[in-house]
């Protein structure tokens, strides 16, 4: 599940549709902080990221926070189980 600016989308198809429908063509991420910790007994990892986004030709970055949970896929890799993204206005 992905929550982007209070809009929740579930499933791979829905998430891809949401991300490709966003009204910009280029994004640059500037990560300010990244924290992580174990999230459960099965090897999950909870990740918190803060930073700024530069969208298209905009010169003023927009601050954001993002929290996501990585879960093991049983084959030595991880997948994103939950993802919450929020722009910080003001």
Short mmCIF file of C-alpha atoms in Angstrom, two decimals:
data_model
loop_
_atom_site.label_atom_id
_atom_site.label_comp_id
_atom_site.label_asym_id
_atom_site.label_seq_id
_atom_site.Cartn_x
_atom_site.Cartn_y
_atom_site.Cartn_z
CA UNK A 1 0.00 0.00 0.00
CA UNK A 2 1.16 3.53 -0.83
CA UNK A 3 -0.23 6.65 0.83
CA UNK A 4 0.73 9.76 -1.10
CA UNK A 5 -0.59 13.05 0.29
CA UNK A 6 -3.52 11.31 2.09
CA UNK A 7 -4.51 9.27 -0.99
CA UNK A 8 -4.12 5.52 -0.34
CA UNK A 9 -3.42 3.19 -3.26
CA UNK A 10 -3.07 -0.57 -3.00
CA UNK A 11 -1.49 -3.14 -5.30
CA UNK A 12 1.30 -2.93 -7.84
CA UNK A 13 -0.93 -1.74 -10.70
CA UNK A 14 -2.60 0.98 -8.62
CA UNK A 15 0.72 2.25 -7.26
CA UNK A 16 2.31 2.40 -10.72
CA UNK A 17 -0.73 4.25 -12.09
CA UNK A 18 -0.58 6.77 -9.23
CA UNK A 19 3.13 7.46 -9.63
CA UNK A 20 3.04 7.76 -13.43
CA UNK A 21 0.03 10.13 -13.28
CA UNK A 22 1.82 12.72 -11.13
CA UNK A 23 1.95 16.12 -12.89
CA UNK A 24 5.72 16.44 -13.31
CA UNK A 25 8.36 14.81 -15.44
CA UNK A 26 11.60 15.17 -13.47
CA UNK A 27 12.33 14.84 -9.73
CA UNK A 28 15.62 15.17 -7.89
CA UNK A 29 15.80 13.85 -4.32
CA UNK A 30 18.03 15.44 -1.72
CA UNK A 31 18.08 13.11 1.30
CA UNK A 32 18.72 14.94 4.59
CA UNK A 33 18.25 12.07 7.07
CA UNK A 34 17.76 8.32 6.86
CA UNK A 35 16.97 6.17 9.89
CA UNK A 36 16.07 2.50 10.04
CA UNK A 37 15.33 -0.21 12.57
CA UNK A 38 14.12 -3.82 12.65
CA UNK A 39 10.33 -3.94 12.43
CA UNK A 40 9.34 -7.53 13.20
CA UNK A 41 10.54 -11.08 13.86
CA UNK A 42 10.55 -12.03 10.16
CA UNK A 43 13.33 -9.61 9.20
CA UNK A 44 11.36 -6.52 8.22
CA UNK A 45 12.98 -3.09 8.26
CA UNK A 46 11.23 0.21 9.01
CA UNK A 47 12.83 3.19 7.21
CA UNK A 48 12.28 6.94 7.80
CA UNK A 49 13.63 9.44 5.25
CA UNK A 50 13.48 13.24 5.30
CA UNK A 51 14.72 15.56 2.62
CA UNK A 52 13.81 17.87 -0.23
CA UNK A 53 12.50 17.42 -3.77
CA UNK A 54 13.33 19.54 -6.78
CA UNK A 55 10.53 19.15 -9.32
CA UNK A 56 11.03 19.89 -13.03
CA UNK A 57 12.67 23.34 -13.36
CA UNK A 58 11.58 24.60 -9.92
CA UNK A 59 14.39 26.31 -8.01
CA UNK A 60 12.79 26.08 -4.54
CA UNK A 61 12.91 22.58 -3.06
CA UNK A 62 9.85 21.06 -1.37
CA UNK A 63 10.52 19.31 1.94
CA UNK A 64 9.18 15.80 2.43
CA UNK A 65 9.09 12.90 4.84
CA UNK A 66 8.68 9.26 3.87
CA UNK A 67 8.26 6.12 5.95
CA UNK A 68 8.32 2.66 4.40
CA UNK A 69 8.55 -0.91 5.58
CA UNK A 70 10.75 -3.40 3.77
CA UNK A 71 9.88 -7.09 4.08
CA UNK A 72 12.01 -10.06 3.05
CA UNK A 73 10.76 -11.89 -0.03
CA UNK A 74 12.20 -15.26 1.04
CA UNK A 75 14.74 -15.25 -1.79
CA UNK A 76 17.38 -12.95 -0.28
CA UNK A 77 15.82 -9.67 -1.34
CA UNK A 78 13.21 -7.22 0.02
CA UNK A 79 9.98 -5.62 -1.19
CA UNK A 80 8.17 -2.47 -0.02
CA UNK A 81 5.22 -3.58 2.09
CA UNK A 82 3.95 -0.14 3.23
CA UNK A 83 4.93 3.35 2.07
CA UNK A 84 3.75 6.73 3.40
CA UNK A 85 4.95 9.89 1.62
CA UNK A 86 4.09 13.41 2.76
CA UNK A 87 5.12 16.84 1.43
CA UNK A 88 5.73 19.35 4.21
CA UNK A 89 4.24 22.72 3.37
CA UNK A 90 5.11 25.96 5.10
#
